[in-house]
Protein backbone atom coordinates (compact mmCIF):
# COMPACT_ATOMS: atom_id res chain seq x y z
CA UNK A 1 0.04 -0.02 0.01
CA UNK A 2 2.83 2.45 0.61
CA UNK A 3 4.37 1.44 -2.57
CA UNK A 4 1.11 2.17 -4.25
CA UNK A 5 0.60 5.48 -2.57
CA UNK A 6 4.14 6.79 -3.25
CA UNK A 7 3.76 5.75 -7.16
CA UNK A 8 0.19 7.23 -7.64
CA UNK A 9 1.62 10.67 -6.33
CA UNK A 10 4.09 10.66 -9.38
CA UNK A 11 3.37 12.48 -12.52
CA UNK A 12 1.79 9.59 -14.86
CA UNK A 13 4.70 7.92 -16.75
CA UNK A 14 4.23 6.68 -20.53
CA UNK A 15 6.09 3.55 -19.28
CA UNK A 16 6.96 1.72 -16.12
CA UNK A 17 9.86 -0.47 -16.28
CA UNK A 18 10.46 -2.71 -13.43
CA UNK A 19 13.20 -5.15 -12.84
CA UNK A 20 12.28 -8.39 -11.52
CA UNK A 21 13.50 -10.01 -9.15
CA UNK A 22 12.46 -8.30 -6.67
CA UNK A 23 8.92 -8.73 -8.13
CA UNK A 24 6.98 -9.31 -5.05
CA UNK A 25 4.82 -7.15 -4.40
CA UNK A 26 6.02 -4.66 -7.07
CA UNK A 27 4.65 -6.40 -10.14
CA UNK A 28 1.24 -6.35 -8.79
CA UNK A 29 1.71 -2.68 -7.72
CA UNK A 30 3.18 -1.53 -10.86
CA UNK A 31 0.43 -3.04 -12.98
CA UNK A 32 -2.41 -1.46 -10.65
CA UNK A 33 -0.42 1.93 -11.01
CA UNK A 34 -0.28 1.46 -14.71
CA UNK A 35 -4.12 0.82 -15.03
CA UNK A 36 -4.74 3.92 -13.02
CA UNK A 37 -2.25 6.26 -15.11
CA UNK A 38 -3.01 4.03 -18.53
CA UNK A 39 0.79 3.62 -18.93
CA UNK A 40 2.49 0.46 -20.35
CA UNK A 41 4.29 -2.00 -17.96
CA UNK A 42 7.46 -3.15 -19.08
CA UNK A 43 9.14 -6.35 -17.11
CA UNK A 44 12.99 -6.65 -17.10
CA UNK A 45 13.12 -10.40 -16.23
CA UNK A 46 16.68 -11.06 -14.59
CA UNK A 47 15.54 -14.14 -12.91
CA UNK A 48 12.81 -15.57 -10.92
CA UNK A 49 12.11 -14.55 -7.58
CA UNK A 50 10.61 -17.96 -6.47
CA UNK A 51 13.74 -19.61 -7.59
CA UNK A 52 15.85 -17.61 -5.21
CA UNK A 53 13.30 -18.03 -2.44
CA UNK A 54 13.67 -22.02 -3.00
CA UNK A 55 17.37 -21.70 -2.05
CA UNK A 56 16.30 -21.21 1.44
CA UNK A 57 13.18 -23.11 1.68
CA UNK A 58 13.23 -25.66 -0.77
CA UNK A 59 11.18 -26.01 -4.24
CA UNK A 60 7.95 -27.35 -2.44
CA UNK A 61 7.40 -24.67 0.24
CA UNK A 62 4.15 -22.88 0.29
CA UNK A 63 5.70 -19.66 -0.01
CA UNK A 64 7.68 -20.74 -2.96
CA UNK A 65 4.68 -22.22 -4.94
CA UNK A 66 2.50 -18.96 -4.03
CA UNK A 67 5.60 -16.88 -5.42
CA UNK A 68 5.78 -19.02 -8.64
CA UNK A 69 1.95 -18.54 -8.94
CA UNK A 70 2.13 -14.98 -8.40
CA UNK A 71 5.26 -14.16 -10.82
CA UNK A 72 3.36 -16.34 -13.49
CA UNK A 73 0.05 -14.65 -13.26
CA UNK A 74 1.10 -10.98 -12.92
CA UNK A 75 3.89 -11.50 -15.27
CA UNK A 76 1.47 -12.04 -18.15
CA UNK A 77 -0.32 -8.85 -17.41
CA UNK A 78 2.67 -6.99 -18.49
CA UNK A 79 2.79 -4.86 -21.95
CA UNK A 80 6.43 -5.82 -22.82
CA UNK A 81 9.08 -7.89 -21.38
CA UNK A 82 12.66 -8.09 -22.05
CA UNK A 83 15.07 -10.78 -20.39
CA UNK A 84 18.84 -11.55 -20.17
CA UNK A 85 19.22 -14.87 -22.09
CA UNK A 86 17.55 -16.77 -24.82
CA UNK A 87 17.36 -19.47 -22.42
CA UNK A 88 15.09 -17.35 -20.35
CA UNK A 89 13.21 -16.06 -23.39
CA UNK A 90 12.08 -19.70 -24.34
CA UNK A 91 11.34 -20.53 -20.67
CA UNK A 92 9.01 -17.56 -20.40
CA UNK A 93 7.24 -18.53 -23.48
CA UNK A 94 6.96 -22.30 -22.95
CA UNK A 95 5.91 -22.06 -19.11
CA UNK A 96 4.43 -18.85 -18.57
CA UNK A 97 3.05 -17.80 -22.06
CA UNK A 98 5.17 -14.82 -21.87
CA UNK A 99 6.62 -13.31 -24.94
CA UNK A 100 9.91 -11.69 -24.24
CA UNK A 101 12.92 -10.13 -26.17
CA UNK A 102 16.47 -10.80 -25.10
CA UNK A 103 18.46 -7.72 -23.97
CA UNK A 104 22.04 -8.94 -23.00
CA UNK A 105 23.70 -7.22 -19.84
CA UNK A 106 26.59 -4.94 -21.03
CA UNK A 107 29.33 -3.42 -19.00
CA UNK A 108 29.37 0.05 -17.76
CA UNK A 109 31.88 2.23 -19.58
CA UNK A 110 34.11 2.50 -16.83
CA UNK A 111 34.68 -1.13 -16.85
CA UNK A 112 38.02 -1.12 -18.94
CA UNK A 113 41.74 -2.15 -18.93
CA UNK A 114 43.52 -0.42 -16.11
CA UNK A 115 46.92 1.70 -17.24
CA UNK A 116 49.86 0.61 -15.23
CA UNK A 117 50.03 4.17 -13.71
CA UNK A 118 46.74 3.53 -12.31
CA UNK A 119 47.24 0.19 -11.25
CA UNK A 120 50.05 1.39 -9.20
CA UNK A 121 48.33 4.04 -7.57
CA UNK A 122 45.49 1.56 -6.25
CA UNK A 123 47.94 -0.98 -4.95
CA UNK A 124 50.04 1.84 -3.12
CA UNK A 125 46.51 2.89 -1.84
CA UNK A 126 45.68 -0.50 -0.70
CA UNK A 127 49.01 -0.82 0.97
CA UNK A 128 49.82 -4.20 -0.83
CA UNK A 129 53.20 -4.03 0.22
CA UNK A 130 55.51 -1.92 2.51
CA UNK A 131 57.09 1.26 0.74
CA UNK A 132 60.74 1.07 0.73
CA UNK A 133 62.97 4.00 1.29
CA UNK A 134 64.15 4.34 -2.36
CA UNK A 135 61.40 3.62 -4.54
CA UNK A 136 57.42 3.14 -4.78
CA UNK A 137 56.95 -0.40 -4.72
CA UNK A 138 53.97 -2.73 -4.57
CA UNK A 139 53.97 -6.68 -4.71
CA UNK A 140 52.91 -6.05 -8.44
CA UNK A 141 54.72 -2.82 -9.68
CA UNK A 142 57.26 -0.41 -8.81
CA UNK A 143 58.31 2.82 -10.05
CA UNK A 144 61.77 3.31 -11.63
CA UNK A 145 63.69 5.93 -9.77
CA UNK A 146 65.30 7.29 -12.88
CA UNK A 147 62.66 7.52 -15.43
CA UNK A 148 59.73 7.46 -13.09
CA UNK A 149 57.92 5.04 -15.18
CA UNK A 150 55.87 2.28 -13.58
CA UNK A 151 56.50 -1.22 -14.73
CA UNK A 152 55.58 -4.69 -13.42
CA UNK A 153 57.50 -6.26 -10.67
CA UNK A 154 59.91 -9.08 -11.17
CA UNK A 155 58.58 -12.27 -10.08
CA UNK A 156 55.25 -10.73 -9.11
CA UNK A 157 52.48 -12.68 -7.66
CA UNK A 158 49.46 -13.46 -10.02
CA UNK A 159 46.42 -11.75 -9.13
CA UNK A 160 43.06 -13.58 -9.06
CA UNK A 161 39.87 -11.67 -8.23
CA UNK A 162 36.27 -12.93 -7.58
CA UNK A 163 33.19 -10.70 -6.47
CA UNK A 164 30.52 -12.11 -4.56
CA UNK A 165 27.32 -11.14 -2.58
CA UNK A 166 28.25 -14.14 -0.18
CA UNK A 167 24.88 -15.94 -0.67
CA UNK A 168 23.61 -19.39 -1.11
CA UNK A 169 23.86 -19.39 -5.01
CA UNK A 170 27.72 -18.95 -4.90
CA UNK A 171 29.63 -21.98 -3.20
CA UNK A 172 33.27 -20.41 -2.32
CA UNK A 173 34.15 -23.59 -0.78
CA UNK A 174 34.93 -24.89 -4.59
CA UNK A 175 37.47 -22.00 -4.86
CA UNK A 176 39.05 -22.77 -1.49
CA UNK A 177 39.57 -26.42 -2.21
CA UNK A 178 40.92 -25.53 -5.69
CA UNK A 179 43.30 -23.27 -4.16
CA UNK A 180 44.52 -26.03 -1.90
CA UNK A 181 45.11 -28.11 -5.14
CA UNK A 182 47.32 -24.96 -6.55
CA UNK A 183 49.41 -25.00 -3.29
CA UNK A 184 49.87 -28.70 -3.41
CA UNK A 185 51.19 -28.27 -7.25
CA UNK A 186 53.74 -25.86 -5.98
CA UNK A 187 54.85 -28.25 -3.32
CA UNK A 188 55.16 -31.04 -5.67
CA UNK A 189 57.70 -28.67 -7.58
CA UNK A 190 55.40 -27.49 -10.55
CA UNK A 191 56.82 -23.97 -11.41
CA UNK A 192 53.80 -21.74 -10.53
CA UNK A 193 53.91 -18.15 -9.35
CA UNK A 194 52.52 -17.30 -5.70
CA UNK A 195 48.98 -16.15 -5.79
CA UNK A 196 47.07 -13.26 -4.33
CA UNK A 197 43.23 -14.13 -4.35
CA UNK A 198 41.03 -11.06 -3.61
CA UNK A 199 37.30 -11.84 -3.07
CA UNK A 200 35.61 -8.71 -2.59
CA UNK A 201 31.86 -7.73 -1.69
CA UNK A 202 29.70 -8.15 1.31
CA UNK A 203 26.63 -10.56 2.46
CA UNK A 204 25.22 -12.97 4.92
CA UNK A 205 27.63 -15.64 4.61
CA UNK A 206 31.01 -13.66 4.40
CA UNK A 207 31.71 -14.28 8.14
CA UNK A 208 31.33 -18.18 7.58
CA UNK A 209 33.64 -18.32 4.81
CA UNK A 210 35.97 -16.03 6.55
CA UNK A 211 36.11 -18.48 9.20
CA UNK A 212 37.13 -21.24 6.64
CA UNK A 213 39.84 -18.96 5.13
CA UNK A 214 41.36 -18.62 8.69
CA UNK A 215 41.89 -22.19 9.20
CA UNK A 216 43.98 -22.45 5.78
CA UNK A 217 47.65 -22.21 6.24
CA UNK A 218 49.06 -21.53 2.70
CA UNK A 219 52.76 -20.49 2.13
CA UNK A 220 52.34 -19.57 -1.41
CA UNK A 221 48.60 -18.01 -1.58
CA UNK A 222 47.30 -15.02 0.05
CA UNK A 223 43.60 -14.56 0.38
CA UNK A 224 42.02 -11.38 1.36
CA UNK A 225 38.07 -10.21 1.43
CA UNK A 226 38.16 -6.46 1.09
CA UNK A 227 34.98 -4.27 0.84
CA UNK A 228 36.24 -1.88 -2.04
CA UNK A 229 35.17 1.90 -2.60
CA UNK A 230 32.68 1.94 -5.76
CA UNK A 231 35.57 3.53 -7.82
CA UNK A 232 38.15 1.12 -7.11
CA UNK A 233 36.33 -1.84 -8.01
CA UNK A 234 36.42 -1.46 -11.63
CA UNK A 235 40.27 -0.55 -11.63
CA UNK A 236 41.01 -3.52 -9.65
CA UNK A 237 39.23 -5.47 -12.15
CA UNK A 238 41.33 -3.95 -14.76
CA UNK A 239 44.50 -4.74 -13.38
CA UNK A 240 43.77 -8.50 -12.39
CA UNK A 241 45.47 -11.58 -14.31
CA UNK A 242 42.07 -13.79 -13.84
CA UNK A 243 38.65 -13.69 -12.68
CA UNK A 244 36.78 -16.44 -10.96
CA UNK A 245 32.76 -16.66 -10.95
CA UNK A 246 30.99 -18.95 -8.49
CA UNK A 247 27.79 -17.98 -9.50
CA UNK A 248 25.18 -20.72 -10.09
CA UNK A 249 21.96 -19.28 -11.39
CA UNK A 250 19.12 -20.44 -9.14
CA UNK A 251 16.84 -20.76 -12.20
CA UNK A 252 19.78 -21.73 -14.53
CA UNK A 253 18.38 -19.04 -16.82
CA UNK A 254 20.42 -15.51 -16.10
CA UNK A 255 24.13 -14.90 -16.34
CA UNK A 256 26.44 -13.40 -14.04
CA UNK A 257 26.68 -9.70 -14.13
CA UNK A 258 30.46 -9.88 -12.60
CA UNK A 259 31.40 -12.02 -15.51
CA UNK A 260 29.92 -8.97 -17.81
CA UNK A 261 32.17 -6.31 -16.01
CA UNK A 262 35.00 -8.46 -16.08
CA UNK A 263 34.70 -9.16 -19.71
CA UNK A 264 34.45 -5.09 -20.03
CA UNK A 265 37.87 -5.18 -18.48
CA UNK A 266 39.00 -7.68 -20.67
CA UNK A 267 39.73 -9.99 -17.77
CA UNK A 268 39.95 -13.85 -18.77
CA UNK A 269 37.45 -15.85 -16.47
CA UNK A 270 36.99 -19.07 -14.97
CA UNK A 271 33.40 -19.63 -14.38
CA UNK A 272 31.50 -22.76 -12.65
CA UNK A 273 28.89 -24.54 -15.06
CA UNK A 274 25.48 -24.10 -15.45
CA UNK A 275 22.82 -24.61 -18.40
CA UNK A 276 22.90 -21.26 -20.34
CA UNK A 277 26.54 -20.12 -19.28
CA UNK A 278 27.72 -20.79 -22.68
CA UNK A 279 25.48 -17.63 -23.95
CA UNK A 280 28.31 -15.18 -22.13
CA UNK A 281 31.52 -17.38 -21.37
CA UNK A 282 32.93 -19.18 -24.76
CA UNK A 283 35.10 -22.04 -23.09
CA UNK A 284 38.87 -22.01 -24.53
CA UNK A 285 37.82 -18.48 -26.32
CA UNK A 286 37.44 -15.98 -23.57
CA UNK A 287 37.72 -18.12 -20.70
CA UNK A 288 37.41 -21.60 -19.00
CA UNK A 289 34.30 -23.42 -17.82
CA UNK A 290 34.75 -25.79 -14.66
CA UNK A 291 32.37 -28.17 -13.00
CA UNK A 292 34.22 -28.74 -9.60
CA UNK A 293 37.26 -27.60 -7.53
CA UNK A 294 39.69 -30.31 -9.00
CA UNK A 295 38.95 -29.08 -12.59
CA UNK A 296 39.36 -25.44 -11.44
CA UNK A 297 42.72 -26.24 -9.85
CA UNK A 298 44.00 -27.97 -12.89
CA UNK A 299 42.57 -24.78 -15.07
CA UNK A 300 44.67 -22.67 -12.61
CA UNK A 301 47.62 -24.38 -13.04
CA UNK A 302 47.42 -24.67 -16.89
CA UNK A 303 46.66 -20.82 -17.09
CA UNK A 304 49.69 -19.68 -14.62
CA UNK A 305 52.27 -22.24 -15.65
CA UNK A 306 53.88 -19.96 -18.09
CA UNK A 307 53.16 -16.62 -16.17
CA UNK A 308 53.72 -13.77 -16.77
CA UNK A 309 55.24 -14.54 -20.26
CA UNK A 310 52.94 -13.25 -23.04
CA UNK A 311 52.77 -16.64 -24.89
CA UNK A 312 50.43 -18.05 -22.10
CA UNK A 313 46.61 -19.07 -22.55
CA UNK A 314 45.74 -16.08 -20.46
CA UNK A 315 47.14 -13.61 -22.97
CA UNK A 316 45.21 -15.63 -25.78
CA UNK A 317 42.00 -15.06 -24.06
CA UNK A 318 42.78 -11.23 -23.10
CA UNK A 319 43.46 -10.87 -26.85
CA UNK A 320 40.28 -12.56 -28.11
CA UNK A 321 38.37 -10.46 -25.55
CA UNK A 322 39.93 -7.44 -26.96
CA UNK A 323 39.17 -8.25 -30.49
CA UNK A 324 35.58 -8.98 -29.80
CA UNK A 325 34.34 -5.63 -29.19
CA UNK A 326 30.87 -5.78 -27.83
CA UNK A 327 27.85 -3.52 -28.36
CA UNK A 328 27.76 -0.57 -25.69
CA UNK A 329 24.71 -0.42 -23.31
CA UNK A 330 23.32 2.42 -25.31
CA UNK A 331 23.77 0.79 -28.73
CA UNK A 332 22.04 -2.39 -27.55
CA UNK A 333 19.21 -0.43 -25.87
CA UNK A 334 18.56 1.31 -29.02
CA UNK A 335 18.62 -1.89 -31.29
CA UNK A 336 16.45 -4.06 -28.99
CA UNK A 337 14.18 -1.58 -26.72
CA UNK A 338 13.49 1.36 -28.79
CA UNK A 339 11.73 -0.55 -31.40
CA UNK A 340 9.37 -1.92 -28.60
CA UNK A 341 8.63 1.54 -27.36
CA UNK A 342 7.72 2.74 -30.93
CA UNK A 343 5.11 0.07 -31.35
CA UNK A 344 1.52 1.37 -31.65
CA UNK A 345 -1.52 -0.44 -30.41
């Protein structure tokens, strides 16, 4: 009632664009408001809310079943529908009788490769390593005393980054077990670099996983879980050597936005498999897809075996990401959404 009251006090719009989830109660409220205004309702389907609820309550819980009925019922009352994958487009049509148009997520313009100078400034800001008396030096970069130029440090560790909301749809024990395997490879004499693993974000399960991390005693791997300022996150993504995504869609029909952002930074990715992931991650082209911790450990070994030489598989993936210039968000919107809005009844 509060949401409806707030909306009806606004000037009547021509369209209401609603992202789902969360859609309970906003789909029904937006539909009523559109009836009052005689406006068009557009639902942007990023996932199903009931499948997210089922992670905690199970698929057959009464609340989950009610939420599923609700989304299907009120979803059909929209005028237009957008969705984030072709797999979701098909599911909406087959199971909900909802006709949608696929609008893939695109990275914001500030997600891009980070110049060395900016990388160095970020590392110094985050105090990755103590500054020496004679030169500015981090674990990854150093400034030449004579020329003042920034260069990558010799023998630097590899920088692996993963971002998360620390929720049930991401099992970070998979990454922790893979890192144990990576450490074992080094102990067995495989020539691999030391690894700095940065896991960003905050959420309900962060303390639980921090407890698991404290029990690990690595000699060659350092794990940190900072909360970055908004402007630092894209800079760090654009500075990293590899991204890891553990997002498993609750519906199996949406794509991880974090990978979209990583690809905007031309950052290769190892991502855990789910059904429609191939619409974003092309295995052995812009990254790798794994199914368990053992496979991820093998991929880390393969990718970092020649690190940091330019002949490595990582460099090949990065070249492919640079070459496959994606549409910008504005271009994608103009091509996909504007034709919908220009339709006449």
